[in-house]
Short mmCIF file of C-alpha atoms in Angstrom, two decimals:
data_model
loop_
_atom_site.label_atom_id
_atom_site.label_comp_id
_atom_site.label_asym_id
_atom_site.label_seq_id
_atom_site.Cartn_x
_atom_site.Cartn_y
_atom_site.Cartn_z
CA MET J 1 -0.28 0.06 0.09
CA GLN J 2 1.31 3.32 -0.86
CA GLY J 3 2.01 6.50 0.68
CA GLU J 4 -0.50 9.59 0.64
CA ASP J 5 1.66 11.40 -1.66
CA GLU J 6 0.24 9.18 -4.39
CA PRO J 7 -3.66 9.05 -3.38
CA SER J 8 -4.97 8.25 -7.18
CA SER J 9 -2.82 5.04 -7.02
CA SER J 10 -3.46 4.06 -3.53
CA ALA J 11 -7.31 4.12 -3.96
CA THR J 12 -7.01 2.10 -6.87
CA MET J 13 -4.68 -0.29 -4.96
CA VAL J 14 -6.95 -1.20 -2.19
CA GLU J 15 -10.52 -0.83 -4.04
CA ASP J 16 -10.48 -4.98 -3.66
CA GLU J 17 -9.48 -4.81 0.04
CA ILE J 18 -12.25 -2.50 1.07
CA TYR J 19 -14.70 -5.21 0.27
CA ALA J 20 -12.94 -7.20 2.56
CA ASN J 21 -13.84 -4.95 5.50
CA GLY J 22 -17.41 -4.54 4.44
CA THR J 23 -19.35 -6.79 1.78
CA SER J 24 -17.28 -9.61 0.53
CA ALA J 25 -17.76 -12.31 -1.70
CA ASP J 26 -17.66 -14.88 1.12
CA ASP J 27 -20.66 -13.42 2.82
CA GLN J 28 -22.50 -14.16 -0.41
CA LYS J 29 -21.18 -17.88 -0.84
CA ARG J 30 -22.11 -18.60 2.62
CA ASN J 31 -25.92 -17.26 2.24
CA ARG J 32 -26.05 -16.25 5.39
CA PRO J 33 -29.52 -15.82 6.62
CA ILE J 34 -30.34 -12.21 7.39
CA ILE J 35 -33.40 -12.22 9.77
CA THR J 36 -36.84 -10.56 8.71
CA GLY J 37 -38.54 -7.55 10.26
CA GLU J 38 -41.12 -10.04 11.83
CA GLN J 39 -43.84 -8.45 14.20
CA LEU J 40 -43.11 -9.52 18.13
CA ASP J 41 -44.71 -12.50 19.08
CA ILE J 42 -46.38 -11.00 22.07
CA GLU J 43 -47.52 -14.41 23.81
CA ALA J 44 -43.97 -16.02 23.45
CA TYR J 45 -42.27 -12.79 24.57
CA ALA J 46 -44.93 -12.39 27.78
CA SER J 47 -44.14 -16.29 28.53
CA LEU J 48 -40.66 -15.05 29.68
CA TYR J 49 -41.80 -13.12 32.47
CA SER J 50 -43.93 -13.36 35.54
CA GLY J 51 -45.80 -10.87 38.17
CA ARG J 52 -46.15 -7.37 37.65
CA THR J 53 -42.97 -7.09 35.27
CA LYS J 54 -45.19 -9.21 32.76
CA ILE J 55 -48.16 -6.90 32.93
CA THR J 56 -46.21 -3.25 32.89
CA ARG J 57 -44.38 -4.99 29.85
CA LEU J 58 -47.45 -5.61 27.99
CA ILE J 59 -48.87 -2.19 28.84
CA PHE J 60 -45.60 -0.64 27.35
CA ILE J 61 -45.96 -2.47 24.11
CA ALA J 62 -49.48 -1.35 23.99
CA ASP J 63 -48.46 2.24 24.52
CA HIS J 64 -45.38 2.22 22.17
CA CYS J 65 -46.74 -0.24 18.91
CA GLY J 66 -48.43 2.56 17.56
CA ALA J 67 -52.03 2.20 17.80
CA ASP J 68 -53.05 3.96 14.52
CA THR J 69 -50.41 1.49 12.25
CA ASN J 70 -50.64 -1.62 14.69
CA GLN J 71 -54.01 -1.88 16.83
CA THR J 72 -54.08 -5.47 16.46
CA MET J 73 -51.04 -5.83 18.31
CA GLN J 74 -52.01 -3.43 20.81
CA LEU J 75 -55.23 -5.04 21.44
CA GLU J 76 -53.63 -8.24 21.82
CA ALA J 77 -51.42 -7.08 24.49
CA LEU J 78 -54.02 -5.28 26.53
CA ARG J 79 -56.08 -8.48 26.30
CA MET J 80 -53.35 -10.55 27.80
CA ALA J 81 -52.71 -7.87 30.45
CA TYR J 82 -56.08 -7.78 31.31
CA ASP J 83 -56.10 -11.83 31.88
CA GLU J 84 -52.91 -11.57 33.82
CA ILE J 85 -54.31 -8.94 36.05
CA LYS J 86 -57.15 -10.50 36.99
CA LYS J 87 -55.01 -13.61 38.24
CA GLY J 88 -53.73 -11.18 40.98
CA GLU J 89 -55.02 -8.38 43.23
CA ASN J 90 -53.99 -5.07 41.62
CA THR J 91 -57.18 -3.21 41.04
CA LEU J 92 -55.09 0.06 40.07
CA LEU J 93 -53.42 -1.30 36.99
CA PHE J 94 -56.72 -3.25 36.32
CA ARG J 95 -58.82 -0.07 36.02
CA GLU J 96 -55.73 1.58 33.98
CA VAL J 97 -55.87 -1.59 31.23
CA VAL J 98 -59.64 -0.98 31.52
CA THR J 99 -59.67 2.41 30.25
CA LYS J 100 -57.20 1.71 27.74
CA ILE J 101 -59.07 -1.11 26.05
CA ASP J 102 -62.23 1.35 25.99
CA GLY J 103 -64.67 -1.35 24.98
CA ARG J 104 -62.68 -2.49 21.75
CA LEU J 105 -62.22 -6.16 22.74
CA GLY J 106 -66.30 -6.54 23.77
CA PRO J 107 -68.06 -7.05 27.15
CA ASP J 108 -65.73 -9.82 28.38
CA TYR J 109 -63.09 -7.38 28.64
CA GLY J 110 -65.06 -4.60 30.34
CA MET J 111 -64.94 -3.07 34.12
CA ASP J 112 -65.34 -5.72 36.37
CA ALA J 113 -66.87 -4.08 39.16
CA THR J 114 -67.94 -6.69 40.96
CA TRP J 115 -64.09 -8.21 40.68
CA CYS J 116 -62.84 -5.11 41.93
CA GLU J 117 -65.06 -4.69 45.02
CA MET J 118 -64.06 -8.05 46.12
CA ILE J 119 -60.64 -7.38 45.83
CA GLU J 120 -60.65 -4.39 48.14
CA ARG J 121 -63.01 -5.56 50.62
CA ARG J 122 -60.57 -8.57 51.22
CA ALA J 123 -57.71 -6.38 50.66
CA GLU J 124 -59.14 -4.20 53.73
CA GLN J 125 -59.51 -7.28 55.87
CA ARG J 126 -56.11 -8.61 54.87
CA LYS J 127 -54.87 -5.24 55.96
CA ASP J 128 -56.41 -5.00 59.42
CA LYS J 129 -55.37 -8.84 60.38
CA LEU J 130 -51.68 -7.50 59.47
CA GLU J 131 -52.02 -4.63 61.59
CA ASN J 132 -53.32 -6.59 64.55
CA GLU J 133 -50.07 -9.11 64.10
CA LEU J 134 -47.91 -6.36 63.92
CA ASN J 135 -49.15 -4.51 66.77
CA ALA J 136 -48.95 -8.07 68.79
CA TYR J 137 -45.51 -8.42 67.75
CA ARG J 138 -44.19 -4.80 68.64
CA THR J 139 -45.97 -5.76 72.42
CA ASN J 140 -43.74 -8.92 72.39
CA LEU J 141 -40.36 -7.20 71.00
CA ILE J 142 -39.70 -10.37 69.31
CA LYS J 143 -37.18 -8.95 66.55
CA GLU J 144 -37.85 -11.95 64.09
CA SER J 145 -41.76 -11.49 64.25
CA LEU J 146 -41.40 -7.99 63.79
CA ARG J 147 -39.29 -8.81 60.83
CA MET J 148 -41.67 -11.03 59.37
CA GLY J 149 -44.42 -8.66 60.00
CA TYR J 150 -42.83 -5.54 57.84
CA ASN J 151 -42.26 -8.13 55.31
CA ASP J 152 -45.97 -9.43 55.18
CA PHE J 153 -46.91 -5.70 54.78
CA GLY J 154 -44.48 -4.95 52.02
CA ASP J 155 -45.72 -8.36 49.87
CA PHE J 156 -49.28 -6.95 50.26
CA TYR J 157 -48.75 -3.42 49.47
CA TYR J 158 -46.63 -4.59 46.12
CA ALA J 159 -49.54 -7.20 45.27
CA HIS J 160 -51.79 -4.30 45.41
CA GLY J 161 -49.85 -1.80 43.44
CA ALA J 162 -48.97 0.42 46.59
CA LEU J 163 -45.18 0.37 45.30
CA GLY J 164 -43.93 3.40 47.76
CA ASP J 165 -45.64 1.88 50.77
CA ALA J 166 -44.23 -1.39 49.90
CA PHE J 167 -40.46 0.16 49.46
CA LYS J 168 -41.12 1.65 53.12
CA SER J 169 -42.39 -1.85 54.43
CA TYR J 170 -39.24 -3.78 53.14
CA VAL J 171 -36.60 -0.95 54.45
CA ARG J 172 -38.13 -1.01 57.89
CA THR J 173 -37.02 -4.93 58.05
CA ARG J 174 -33.29 -3.73 57.84
CA ASP J 175 -33.61 -2.97 61.55
CA TYR J 176 -34.68 -6.48 62.59
CA CYS J 177 -32.19 -8.55 60.70
CA THR J 178 -30.26 -10.79 62.38
CA THR J 179 -28.57 -12.83 59.72
CA SER J 180 -27.14 -12.14 56.28
CA LYS J 181 -29.50 -14.23 54.83
CA HIS J 182 -32.42 -11.52 56.01
CA ILE J 183 -30.28 -8.57 54.98
CA ILE J 184 -29.96 -10.09 51.41
CA HIS J 185 -33.78 -11.00 51.22
CA MET J 186 -34.36 -7.52 52.70
CA CYS J 187 -32.16 -5.87 49.75
CA MET J 188 -33.63 -8.15 46.98
CA SER J 189 -37.26 -6.98 47.95
CA ALA J 190 -35.99 -3.30 47.65
CA ILE J 191 -34.24 -3.81 44.68
CA LEU J 192 -37.72 -5.61 43.18
CA VAL J 193 -39.90 -2.51 44.43
CA SER J 194 -37.26 0.21 42.75
CA ILE J 195 -36.87 -1.36 39.66
CA GLU J 196 -40.72 -1.36 39.03
CA MET J 197 -40.70 2.52 40.59
CA GLY J 198 -37.78 3.44 38.50
CA GLN J 199 -35.60 4.46 41.06
CA PHE J 200 -32.36 2.90 40.02
CA THR J 201 -30.39 4.85 42.82
CA HIS J 202 -31.78 2.46 44.97
CA VAL J 203 -31.35 -0.25 42.99
CA THR J 204 -27.52 0.54 43.12
CA SER J 205 -27.42 1.48 46.64
CA TYR J 206 -29.11 -1.94 48.04
CA ALA J 207 -27.28 -4.08 45.21
CA SER J 208 -24.24 -3.28 46.71
CA LYS J 209 -25.19 -3.43 50.03
CA ALA J 210 -26.48 -7.11 49.49
CA GLU J 211 -22.78 -7.94 48.22
CA GLN J 212 -21.10 -6.60 51.12
CA THR J 213 -22.64 -9.08 53.28
CA PRO J 214 -20.47 -11.34 55.37
CA GLU J 215 -21.39 -14.70 53.95
CA ALA J 216 -20.56 -15.46 50.41
CA LEU J 217 -23.69 -15.53 48.28
CA ASP J 218 -24.90 -18.27 46.20
CA ALA J 219 -24.76 -18.44 42.35
CA ILE J 220 -28.50 -17.56 41.78
CA THR J 221 -28.42 -14.69 43.82
CA SER J 222 -25.11 -13.03 42.56
CA ALA J 223 -26.19 -13.47 38.92
CA LYS J 224 -29.49 -11.60 40.08
CA LEU J 225 -27.68 -8.76 41.89
CA ARG J 226 -25.38 -8.19 38.65
CA CYS J 227 -28.39 -8.18 36.41
CA ALA J 228 -30.09 -5.72 38.88
CA ALA J 229 -26.61 -3.51 38.69
CA GLY J 230 -26.37 -3.68 35.05
CA LEU J 231 -30.17 -2.46 34.47
CA ALA J 232 -29.29 0.48 36.88
CA HIS J 233 -26.18 1.54 35.19
CA LEU J 234 -28.07 1.21 31.96
CA GLU J 235 -30.68 3.88 32.71
CA VAL J 236 -28.04 6.44 33.81
CA LYS J 237 -26.49 5.59 30.41
CA LYS J 238 -23.42 4.12 31.80
CA TYR J 239 -23.49 1.51 29.17
CA LYS J 240 -20.13 0.12 29.51
CA LEU J 241 -20.57 -0.66 33.01
CA ALA J 242 -23.78 -2.29 32.27
CA ALA J 243 -22.13 -4.40 29.85
CA ARG J 244 -19.50 -5.36 32.66
CA LYS J 245 -22.21 -6.43 34.84
CA PHE J 246 -24.55 -8.63 32.15
CA LEU J 247 -21.38 -10.27 31.02
CA GLU J 248 -20.52 -11.37 34.50
CA THR J 249 -23.99 -13.04 34.99
CA GLY J 250 -23.67 -16.67 35.61
CA PRO J 251 -25.81 -19.25 33.52
CA GLU J 252 -27.29 -20.09 36.75
CA LEU J 253 -29.76 -17.20 36.52
CA GLY J 254 -31.83 -18.96 34.38
CA SER J 255 -35.76 -18.14 34.83
CA HIS J 256 -34.97 -17.61 38.59
CA TYR J 257 -35.08 -13.75 38.07
CA ASN J 258 -38.27 -13.56 35.41
CA GLU J 259 -39.92 -11.16 37.70
CA VAL J 260 -37.69 -8.66 36.59
CA ILE J 261 -35.24 -10.06 33.38
CA ALA J 262 -35.59 -12.84 31.24
CA PRO J 263 -32.17 -14.42 29.99
CA GLN J 264 -32.61 -13.44 26.83
CA ASP J 265 -32.71 -9.91 27.94
CA VAL J 266 -29.10 -10.56 29.28
CA ALA J 267 -27.42 -11.35 25.95
CA THR J 268 -29.57 -8.73 24.29
CA TYR J 269 -28.54 -5.75 26.82
CA GLY J 270 -25.20 -7.02 27.37
CA GLY J 271 -24.63 -7.69 23.81
CA LEU J 272 -25.58 -4.41 22.45
CA CYS J 273 -24.04 -2.47 25.18
CA ALA J 274 -20.41 -4.18 24.72
CA LEU J 275 -20.69 -3.39 21.15
CA ALA J 276 -21.21 0.09 21.59
CA THR J 277 -18.33 0.66 24.11
CA PHE J 278 -16.07 -2.37 24.19
CA ASP J 279 -12.70 -1.97 21.91
CA ARG J 280 -11.80 -4.65 19.60
CA SER J 281 -9.98 -6.76 22.15
CA GLU J 282 -12.54 -6.41 24.81
CA LEU J 283 -14.88 -7.50 22.54
CA LYS J 284 -12.87 -10.61 21.60
CA SER J 285 -11.96 -11.57 25.25
CA LYS J 286 -15.44 -10.66 27.38
CA VAL J 287 -17.98 -11.29 24.57
CA ILE J 288 -17.24 -13.76 21.96
CA ASP J 289 -14.80 -15.98 24.51
CA ASN J 290 -16.93 -15.54 27.43
CA VAL J 291 -18.47 -18.86 28.37
CA ASN J 292 -20.75 -17.65 30.73
CA LEU J 293 -22.13 -15.36 27.83
CA ARG J 294 -22.01 -17.98 25.23
CA ASN J 295 -25.14 -19.73 27.08
CA PHE J 296 -27.30 -16.60 26.97
CA LEU J 297 -26.27 -15.62 23.12
CA GLU J 298 -27.52 -19.37 22.36
CA LEU J 299 -31.22 -18.45 23.21
CA VAL J 300 -30.77 -15.07 20.83
CA PRO J 301 -28.83 -16.37 17.91
CA VAL J 302 -29.59 -12.77 16.25
CA VAL J 303 -27.43 -10.86 18.71
CA ARG J 304 -24.70 -13.45 18.56
CA GLU J 305 -24.68 -13.28 14.71
CA LEU J 306 -24.56 -9.59 14.49
CA ILE J 307 -21.80 -9.20 17.36
CA ASN J 308 -19.62 -12.01 15.19
CA ASP J 309 -20.44 -9.99 12.26
CA PHE J 310 -19.01 -6.75 13.81
CA TYR J 311 -15.76 -8.39 15.11
CA SER J 312 -15.27 -10.17 11.77
CA SER J 313 -15.86 -6.49 9.88
CA ARG J 314 -18.70 -7.82 8.05
CA TYR J 315 -20.68 -4.45 8.76
CA ALA J 316 -23.01 -4.57 6.23
CA SER J 317 -24.46 -7.78 7.59
CA CYS J 318 -24.30 -6.64 11.25
CA LEU J 319 -26.24 -3.34 10.38
CA ASP J 320 -28.89 -5.62 8.39
CA TYR J 321 -29.40 -7.55 11.76
CA LEU J 322 -29.49 -4.41 13.73
CA GLY J 323 -32.12 -2.65 11.72
CA ASN J 324 -34.27 -5.83 11.87
CA LEU J 325 -34.26 -6.19 15.66
CA LYS J 326 -34.66 -2.18 16.01
CA PRO J 327 -38.52 -2.25 15.87
CA ASN J 328 -38.82 -5.12 18.67
CA LEU J 329 -35.97 -3.28 20.81
CA LEU J 330 -38.04 0.15 20.89
CA LEU J 331 -40.91 -2.12 22.42
CA ASP J 332 -38.47 -3.04 25.33
CA ILE J 333 -39.28 -1.53 28.45
CA HIS J 334 -35.55 -0.85 29.56
CA LEU J 335 -33.96 -0.53 26.35
CA HIS J 336 -36.40 1.72 24.42
CA ASP J 337 -34.83 5.09 25.24
CA HIS J 338 -31.17 3.87 24.42
CA VAL J 339 -31.96 2.15 21.42
CA GLU J 340 -31.10 5.28 19.31
CA THR J 341 -27.74 6.50 21.13
CA LEU J 342 -26.55 2.60 21.24
CA TYR J 343 -26.99 2.36 17.46
CA ASN J 344 -25.34 5.52 17.09
CA GLN J 345 -22.37 4.77 18.87
CA ILE J 346 -22.15 1.11 17.65
CA ARG J 347 -22.53 2.77 13.86
CA HIS J 348 -19.47 5.26 14.29
CA LYS J 349 -17.55 2.39 15.53
CA ALA J 350 -18.24 0.31 12.63
CA LEU J 351 -17.55 3.65 10.49
CA ILE J 352 -13.92 4.59 12.15
CA GLN J 353 -12.99 0.55 12.23
CA TYR J 354 -13.86 0.46 8.77
CA THR J 355 -11.31 3.05 7.80
CA LEU J 356 -8.78 2.08 10.20
CA PRO J 357 -6.57 -0.32 7.68
CA PHE J 358 -6.18 2.07 4.58
CA VAL J 359 -4.58 5.18 3.20
CA SER J 360 -7.66 5.94 1.26
CA VAL J 361 -11.23 4.92 0.83
CA ASP J 362 -13.78 5.57 -2.21
CA LEU J 363 -16.69 6.55 -0.40
CA ARG J 364 -19.18 5.33 -2.81
CA MET J 365 -18.13 1.85 -1.90
CA MET J 366 -18.15 2.59 1.67
CA ALA J 367 -22.05 4.15 1.51
CA ASP J 368 -22.90 0.83 -0.69
CA ALA J 369 -21.37 -1.15 2.70
CA PHE J 370 -23.47 0.58 4.98
CA LYS J 371 -26.06 0.82 3.12
CA THR J 372 -26.69 5.09 2.85
CA SER J 373 -26.07 7.85 0.37
CA VAL J 374 -22.49 9.17 -0.39
CA ALA J 375 -24.37 12.47 1.07
CA GLY J 376 -25.30 10.68 4.38
CA LEU J 377 -22.00 9.40 4.84
CA GLU J 378 -20.10 12.31 4.05
CA LYS J 379 -22.27 14.06 7.03
CA GLU J 380 -21.27 11.24 9.38
CA LEU J 381 -17.61 10.90 8.75
CA GLU J 382 -17.44 14.90 9.03
CA THR J 383 -18.90 14.62 12.58
CA LEU J 384 -16.42 11.86 13.31
CA ILE J 385 -13.40 13.89 12.16
CA THR J 386 -14.64 17.08 13.65
CA ASN J 387 -15.00 15.24 17.08
CA ASN J 388 -11.24 13.70 16.39
CA GLN J 389 -12.26 10.16 16.23
CA ILE J 390 -11.11 9.54 12.68
CA GLN J 391 -7.70 11.25 11.62
CA ALA J 392 -8.78 12.05 7.94
CA ARG J 393 -9.67 14.24 5.07
CA ILE J 394 -12.49 13.98 2.55
CA ASP J 395 -12.12 14.60 -0.90
CA SER J 396 -15.55 15.93 -1.74
CA HIS J 397 -14.94 16.41 -5.60
CA ASN J 398 -13.59 12.70 -6.26
CA LYS J 399 -15.53 11.21 -3.03
CA ILE J 400 -12.70 9.60 -1.30
CA LEU J 401 -11.77 9.61 2.39
CA TYR J 402 -7.71 10.33 2.84
CA ALA J 403 -6.25 8.86 6.16
CA ARG J 404 -3.79 11.60 7.96
CA HIS J 405 -1.29 8.55 9.06
CA ALA J 406 1.07 9.98 11.73
CA ASP J 407 4.57 10.58 10.46
CA GLN J 408 6.33 8.17 12.84
CA ARG J 409 10.05 9.53 11.87
CA ASN J 410 9.22 13.10 12.84
CA ALA J 411 7.09 12.15 16.10
CA THR J 412 10.06 9.81 17.24
CA PHE J 413 12.30 13.11 16.60
CA GLN J 414 10.24 15.24 18.45
CA ARG J 415 10.18 12.80 21.48
CA VAL J 416 13.86 12.78 21.55
CA LEU J 417 13.94 16.29 21.70
CA GLN J 418 11.66 16.76 24.25
CA THR J 419 13.50 14.32 26.46
CA GLY J 420 16.47 16.27 25.79
CA SER J 421 15.02 19.44 26.90
CA ASP J 422 13.56 17.99 29.70
CA PHE J 423 17.15 16.47 31.00
CA ASP J 424 18.64 19.74 30.36
CA ARG J 425 16.39 21.35 32.57
CA GLU J 426 16.51 19.06 35.38
CA ILE J 427 20.45 18.95 35.14
CA ARG J 428 20.46 22.85 35.30
CA SER J 429 18.08 22.89 38.35
CA MET J 430 20.14 20.38 40.24
CA LEU J 431 23.15 22.28 39.76
CA LEU J 432 21.60 25.57 40.92
CA ARG J 433 20.56 23.78 43.94
CA ALA J 434 23.78 22.24 44.68
CA ASN J 435 25.48 25.58 44.43
CA LEU J 436 23.25 27.27 46.67
CA ILE J 437 23.71 24.60 49.33
CA LYS J 438 27.39 24.55 48.55
CA HIS J 439 27.56 28.31 49.48
CA ASP J 440 25.11 28.18 52.30
CA TYR J 441 22.90 30.39 50.52
CA ASN J 442 19.03 29.99 52.03
CA GLN J 443 16.50 31.73 54.09
CA ARG J 444 16.60 30.66 57.83
CA GLY J 445 13.70 32.75 59.02
CA GLY J 446 10.38 32.05 58.36
CA SER J 447 8.75 28.85 56.61
CA ARG J 448 10.26 29.44 52.89
CA LYS J 449 13.38 28.40 51.93
CA ILE J 450 15.39 28.84 48.83
#
């Protein structure tokens, strides 16, 4: 490959190589299937979760799937949410879902006032019973009984949708915890409610508290805490920290935490955050060669393939996968607000890595590889060059990107000169100090010395 002083011949020489960094002939031979933009299978998706998160995820899908363009999906999600709520005791969510359905699913999915009255009457009776029991425990001053009493109150409030009261009740059990197991149980309950409320600062705090207990955590609890911490980092857009937490999650997690997160989510969240923030060596060691993550990636082959494509510089295929995944990712309750940011970061990394090996790149070929227009690609490259992420210049007339490789010889000379200058200054300073000491030239009085 030739230097920058012969750009035209250099561009010709690397023309064939450029395809090796984008869509190569090997890709066509392998006939790798690209996933289609299939509509989310709501029933299969909902089956991955349990409890309140199953309902809130279904409501989230109904709110964000686009009622004007996809009313069928919206009504299906609301129907499943309605059926799921009727299995529990949360009348607040029930009324919310009925309002959203607005009679569109027929009389069977309308307001069931009798059921609501029965649940609320039973709730009042249960609450009175719990208060009487707790008052008795207070009289006896038995720590374990008080802990169980407040924990029962937390479970009661959580089941009925009073998340703030549930959190307060769970946290109050902390004063009556006598073993590490009790502390971990309190932390896990507080984390669960905090995630539902969207209070991720509490999630980080209680995950850290649980990890600091004297006794060693079992593998399942450790995996749950890493997932919770990963969600907290994801929420505040600390994608690299989120990726590390998800990648550290052990396969023991299984479906033990489906009231918060599914194993498929660990692969998706961890994989996308890693692609957006990890460098090439980290991607290889911490993702592709990660035995723990491999078990999760097997559940989501699409994410596994796009990670392998990115690492192998098959950017066109990788971006196709991402493009097809995007509509479903936008319906994810935790990932929805981060999809655009993560996608932009992944795309920018792909553009940077694409240009690294070459002295010059034909923008037309590059635009084909990234499925975009030349004008659009130029704007993206201009932004990266302005942000000093790519050392290059654009020939807008000939549509060629020329890399600005550092002059290693000149840089070495400059470092040698700088080192010599530093050495000279240090020697002069030492000689001056030695002469001052030799002639006893110092200031005796006060704190200053020469």
